[in-house]
Short mmCIF file of C-alpha atoms in Angstrom, two decimals:
data_model
loop_
_atom_site.label_atom_id
_atom_site.label_comp_id
_atom_site.label_asym_id
_atom_site.label_seq_id
_atom_site.Cartn_x
_atom_site.Cartn_y
_atom_site.Cartn_z
CA MET U 9 165.19 11.54 202.78
CA SER U 10 166.90 14.26 201.54
CA ASN U 11 164.25 15.81 200.12
CA GLN U 12 162.43 15.47 203.66
CA VAL U 13 165.26 16.87 205.19
CA ALA U 14 165.74 19.65 202.74
CA PHE U 15 162.46 20.96 203.13
CA ARG U 16 162.44 20.64 206.68
CA ASP U 17 165.50 22.62 206.74
CA ALA U 18 164.34 25.61 204.37
CA PRO U 19 164.17 28.92 206.08
CA PHE U 20 160.61 28.96 205.48
CA GLN U 21 156.94 27.12 203.94
CA LEU U 22 154.35 27.97 201.45
CA ARG U 23 151.17 27.28 203.08
CA GLY U 24 147.19 27.77 201.31
CA SER U 25 145.01 29.63 204.07
CA ASN U 26 142.02 31.09 204.06
CA PHE U 27 141.17 34.84 205.29
CA THR U 28 137.80 37.16 205.61
CA MET U 29 138.55 40.35 204.69
CA MET U 30 135.81 43.08 203.95
CA VAL U 31 135.58 44.57 200.45
CA LEU U 32 135.11 48.39 200.15
CA LYS U 33 133.78 48.96 197.12
CA VAL U 34 134.15 52.38 195.54
CA SER U 35 131.76 54.57 193.17
CA ASP U 36 132.97 57.91 193.77
CA PRO U 37 136.54 58.55 195.41
CA HIS U 38 136.48 62.08 194.77
CA ALA U 39 133.41 62.65 197.01
CA GLN U 40 133.54 65.05 199.26
CA ASN U 41 131.81 63.44 202.13
CA PHE U 42 133.78 59.73 201.23
CA PHE U 43 135.78 59.43 203.75
CA PHE U 44 133.54 61.36 206.31
CA ALA U 45 131.32 58.75 205.80
CA LEU U 46 133.52 55.46 205.63
CA SER U 47 134.81 57.57 209.31
CA ASP U 48 131.84 57.50 210.94
CA LYS U 49 131.04 53.71 209.56
CA VAL U 50 134.29 53.16 211.61
CA ARG U 51 133.54 54.30 214.76
CA GLN U 52 130.73 52.57 215.15
CA ALA U 53 132.50 49.21 215.55
CA PRO U 54 136.21 50.44 216.58
CA ASN U 55 137.42 47.21 218.02
CA PHE U 56 136.21 45.52 214.67
CA PHE U 57 138.03 47.59 212.02
CA ARG U 58 141.01 48.67 214.01
CA ASN U 59 143.86 47.35 211.36
CA ALA U 60 141.35 45.57 209.38
CA PRO U 61 142.66 44.10 205.81
CA VAL U 62 140.37 45.57 202.87
CA VAL U 63 139.78 44.53 199.44
CA LEU U 64 138.94 47.53 197.31
CA ASP U 65 136.21 46.76 194.56
CA LEU U 66 136.27 49.16 191.42
CA ASP U 67 133.18 47.49 189.97
CA ASP U 68 130.97 50.24 190.10
CA LEU U 69 133.56 53.16 188.95
CA PRO U 70 132.93 55.29 185.78
CA PRO U 71 135.11 53.63 183.36
CA GLY U 72 137.76 56.66 182.48
CA GLN U 73 137.82 57.86 186.00
CA GLY U 74 141.10 58.73 187.43
CA PHE U 75 142.03 56.64 191.14
CA ASP U 76 144.70 57.43 192.81
CA PHE U 77 145.73 54.76 194.33
CA GLU U 78 148.65 55.45 196.70
CA ASN U 79 146.98 58.68 198.55
CA PHE U 80 143.60 56.77 198.86
CA CYS U 81 145.31 53.66 200.78
CA ASP U 82 146.98 56.14 202.88
CA LEU U 83 144.08 57.52 203.76
CA LEU U 84 142.66 54.42 204.98
CA ARG U 85 145.35 53.97 206.73
CA THR U 86 144.74 57.10 208.60
CA LEU U 87 141.10 55.56 209.80
CA GLY U 88 142.56 52.06 210.34
CA LEU U 89 141.92 49.86 207.38
CA ILE U 90 144.89 48.50 205.21
CA ALA U 91 144.29 48.12 201.78
CA VAL U 92 145.67 44.61 200.30
CA GLY U 93 144.54 44.18 197.31
CA LEU U 94 141.79 45.06 194.15
CA GLN U 95 139.04 43.75 192.64
CA GLY U 96 137.68 44.05 189.28
CA GLY U 97 138.61 48.03 187.47
CA THR U 98 140.24 48.39 184.05
CA ARG U 99 143.82 46.71 182.90
CA GLU U 100 145.27 50.60 184.13
CA GLN U 101 144.11 50.34 187.09
CA GLN U 102 145.16 47.07 188.17
CA GLU U 103 148.64 47.74 186.85
CA ALA U 104 148.71 50.87 189.03
CA ALA U 105 147.48 48.71 191.92
CA LEU U 106 149.78 46.61 191.30
CA ALA U 107 152.24 49.03 191.18
CA VAL U 108 151.71 50.60 194.56
CA GLY U 109 152.03 46.85 196.17
CA LEU U 110 148.51 45.95 195.99
CA ALA U 111 147.24 42.34 194.85
CA VAL U 112 145.02 41.79 192.37
CA PHE U 113 142.64 39.50 192.91
CA PRO U 114 140.27 37.51 190.35
CA GLN U 115 136.39 38.00 190.32
CA GLY U 116 134.08 35.88 192.03
CA ARG U 117 132.33 33.68 188.96
CA ALA U 118 128.55 33.83 189.24
CA THR U 119 128.37 30.17 187.40
CA ALA U 120 127.00 27.08 188.85
CA ASP U 121 130.50 25.71 189.34
CA ALA U 122 132.10 28.25 191.28
CA GLN U 123 133.82 28.05 194.42
CA PRO U 124 134.47 31.12 196.65
CA ALA U 125 137.91 32.81 196.01
CA THR U 126 140.34 32.35 198.10
CA PRO U 127 140.83 34.53 200.91
CA ARG U 128 136.65 35.64 201.10
CA PRO U 129 135.47 38.49 201.12
CA VAL U 130 133.12 40.19 203.28
CA ALA U 131 131.13 42.97 201.96
CA VAL U 132 130.78 46.01 204.16
CA ALA U 133 127.10 47.54 204.80
CA ASP U 134 125.03 49.08 207.13
CA ALA U 135 122.91 47.53 209.69
CA PRO U 136 119.74 46.36 209.09
CA VAL U 137 121.89 45.35 205.87
CA ALA U 138 120.04 45.44 203.27
CA ALA U 139 120.73 41.83 201.02
CA ALA U 140 121.51 40.91 197.25
CA PRO U 141 118.85 40.22 194.60
CA VAL U 142 116.32 37.08 195.22
CA PRO U 143 118.55 33.48 195.88
CA ALA U 144 118.89 31.07 193.46
CA PRO U 145 117.00 27.62 193.68
CA ALA U 146 118.53 25.15 195.85
CA HIS U 147 119.44 23.22 192.83
CA ASP U 148 121.37 25.62 191.73
CA LEU U 149 123.52 25.97 194.59
CA PRO U 150 127.70 25.97 193.76
CA TYR U 151 127.97 22.81 196.37
CA GLN U 152 127.11 19.48 197.55
CA LYS U 153 125.37 19.83 201.09
CA ALA U 154 127.78 18.18 203.47
CA THR U 155 128.35 18.64 207.61
CA LEU U 156 131.38 19.29 209.46
CA LEU U 157 130.58 18.26 212.89
CA VAL U 158 133.61 19.91 215.62
CA ARG U 159 132.76 18.29 219.19
CA GLU U 160 134.70 20.25 221.35
CA ASN U 161 134.98 24.14 222.51
CA VAL U 162 137.14 26.02 219.58
CA ARG U 163 139.38 28.53 221.08
CA SER U 164 140.84 31.76 220.51
CA GLY U 165 142.71 32.20 217.19
CA ARG U 166 141.26 28.59 215.11
CA GLN U 167 139.18 29.08 212.27
CA LEU U 168 136.54 26.05 210.77
CA TYR U 169 135.34 26.50 207.27
CA ALA U 170 133.42 23.84 205.98
CA GLN U 171 133.65 24.18 202.74
CA GLY U 172 130.29 23.06 201.03
CA GLY U 173 128.16 22.28 203.36
CA ASP U 174 127.17 23.14 207.04
CA LEU U 175 129.75 23.33 210.09
CA VAL U 176 127.90 22.24 213.65
CA VAL U 177 130.08 23.28 216.62
CA ILE U 178 129.08 20.87 219.92
CA GLY U 179 130.10 23.82 222.30
CA SER U 180 131.01 27.48 222.77
CA VAL U 181 133.00 29.56 220.20
CA SER U 182 135.92 31.73 222.45
CA PRO U 183 136.05 35.65 221.39
CA GLY U 184 138.97 35.52 218.17
CA ALA U 185 137.73 32.37 217.06
CA GLU U 186 136.42 32.47 213.58
CA LEU U 187 133.56 29.68 212.06
CA VAL U 188 133.21 29.78 207.54
CA ALA U 189 130.96 27.49 206.22
CA ASP U 190 128.83 27.72 202.58
CA GLY U 191 125.45 26.71 204.35
CA ASN U 192 124.64 26.54 208.39
CA ILE U 193 126.14 27.16 211.11
CA HIS U 194 124.98 25.07 214.31
CA VAL U 195 126.59 26.59 217.57
CA TYR U 196 125.14 24.56 220.67
CA GLY U 197 126.76 26.57 223.70
CA ALA U 198 127.86 30.31 223.42
CA LEU U 199 128.67 32.14 220.19
CA ARG U 200 131.26 34.84 220.79
CA GLY U 201 134.31 34.62 217.97
CA ARG U 202 132.89 35.35 214.30
CA ALA U 203 130.05 33.42 212.69
CA LEU U 204 130.13 33.77 208.35
CA ALA U 205 127.23 31.58 206.52
CA GLY U 206 126.35 30.84 202.89
CA MET U 207 129.79 32.16 201.94
CA ALA U 208 129.36 30.41 198.43
CA GLY U 209 126.36 33.13 197.97
CA ASP U 210 123.68 30.73 199.83
CA HIS U 211 121.66 33.75 200.91
CA ASN U 212 118.83 31.02 202.79
CA ALA U 213 122.14 29.99 204.98
CA ARG U 214 120.68 30.44 208.50
CA ILE U 215 123.03 30.84 211.59
CA PHE U 216 122.07 29.30 215.28
CA CYS U 217 123.30 29.21 218.68
CA GLN U 218 122.08 28.72 222.13
CA SER U 219 123.82 31.99 223.64
CA LEU U 220 124.71 35.42 221.36
CA GLU U 221 127.48 37.05 222.19
CA ALA U 222 129.43 37.46 218.50
CA GLU U 223 132.17 40.06 217.44
CA MET U 224 130.34 39.42 213.67
CA VAL U 225 127.97 37.65 212.02
CA SER U 226 127.38 37.42 208.74
CA ILE U 227 124.89 35.62 205.95
CA ALA U 228 125.96 35.54 202.62
CA GLY U 229 128.97 38.36 202.92
CA LEU U 230 126.52 40.82 204.78
CA TYR U 231 126.73 41.31 208.33
CA ARG U 232 126.73 42.48 211.60
CA VAL U 233 128.96 43.25 214.36
CA SER U 234 129.01 43.30 218.00
CA GLU U 235 127.86 46.81 218.36
CA ASP U 236 124.74 46.75 216.16
CA LEU U 237 123.13 44.02 218.10
CA GLU U 238 120.10 44.56 220.21
CA LYS U 239 120.31 43.94 224.11
CA SER U 240 117.04 41.79 223.35
CA VAL U 241 119.10 39.52 221.38
CA LEU U 242 122.66 39.60 223.33
CA ARG U 243 123.24 36.09 225.63
CA ARG U 244 120.19 34.58 223.84
CA GLN U 245 119.09 31.96 222.27
CA VAL U 246 118.54 33.01 218.35
CA GLN U 247 118.71 32.09 214.66
CA ILE U 248 119.91 34.62 212.01
CA TYR U 249 118.89 35.05 208.70
CA LEU U 250 118.22 37.00 205.68
CA ASP U 251 114.36 37.94 204.82
CA GLN U 252 113.01 40.34 202.22
CA GLY U 253 116.82 42.20 201.94
CA PHE U 254 117.56 42.50 205.41
CA LEU U 255 119.55 40.50 207.97
CA HIS U 256 117.40 39.42 210.88
CA ILE U 257 118.39 38.37 214.00
CA ASP U 258 115.60 36.33 216.10
CA PRO U 259 115.44 34.70 219.85
CA VAL U 260 113.89 31.07 219.98
CA THR U 261 111.21 30.11 221.86
CA VAL U 262 111.01 26.53 222.40
#
């Protein structure tokens, strides 16, 4: 009892959680048009990018190239992007990132027993979105199919994660809510929040909803935001999937 009381009266709690973040792959931070191009991207969806946390990925940076993290992060802030961590890079770059207050995230593993990193990053990409290489066969996927069934509307601010399988919502999803699944996502109502399917790397995952009004939809980390959605699919029953390297949103005809 004394331990329980002491824990309850403690001035803090440490708990695990999952957050969706964007990954900004940096191949040439010194390019003259780098921040001009990034600014154009942010202007396409200002509400989506406003004060958004970003993980810097330096895997494409040439070996030995210097990186001024402090200046780079300050410039990101002028665009409303908040750098919170680093993925990849050399030991020296990681130490420099830690020195300016960035966290260092582990690289995702490509082995069969891999699990999605926490927080799970979402790749920044244009629409239509170019997908990754050919997806692995179903038997090579790093999870076993399971289903998380939610029999109610999903309120704003709530996050649901179907780890290792599909997510089914019998109801509508409010703005500000987030659905995440390693497999498919089914919404038997209006989808107004965010939906991220295939988070374990399943490029065959799909999103289905009765009325598309989403803030963002994503398959295997590649996404479109509301500003990118064609009027022809808004408030329609649709399916969302990857095919031939692009993110497709097709009305469902019955």
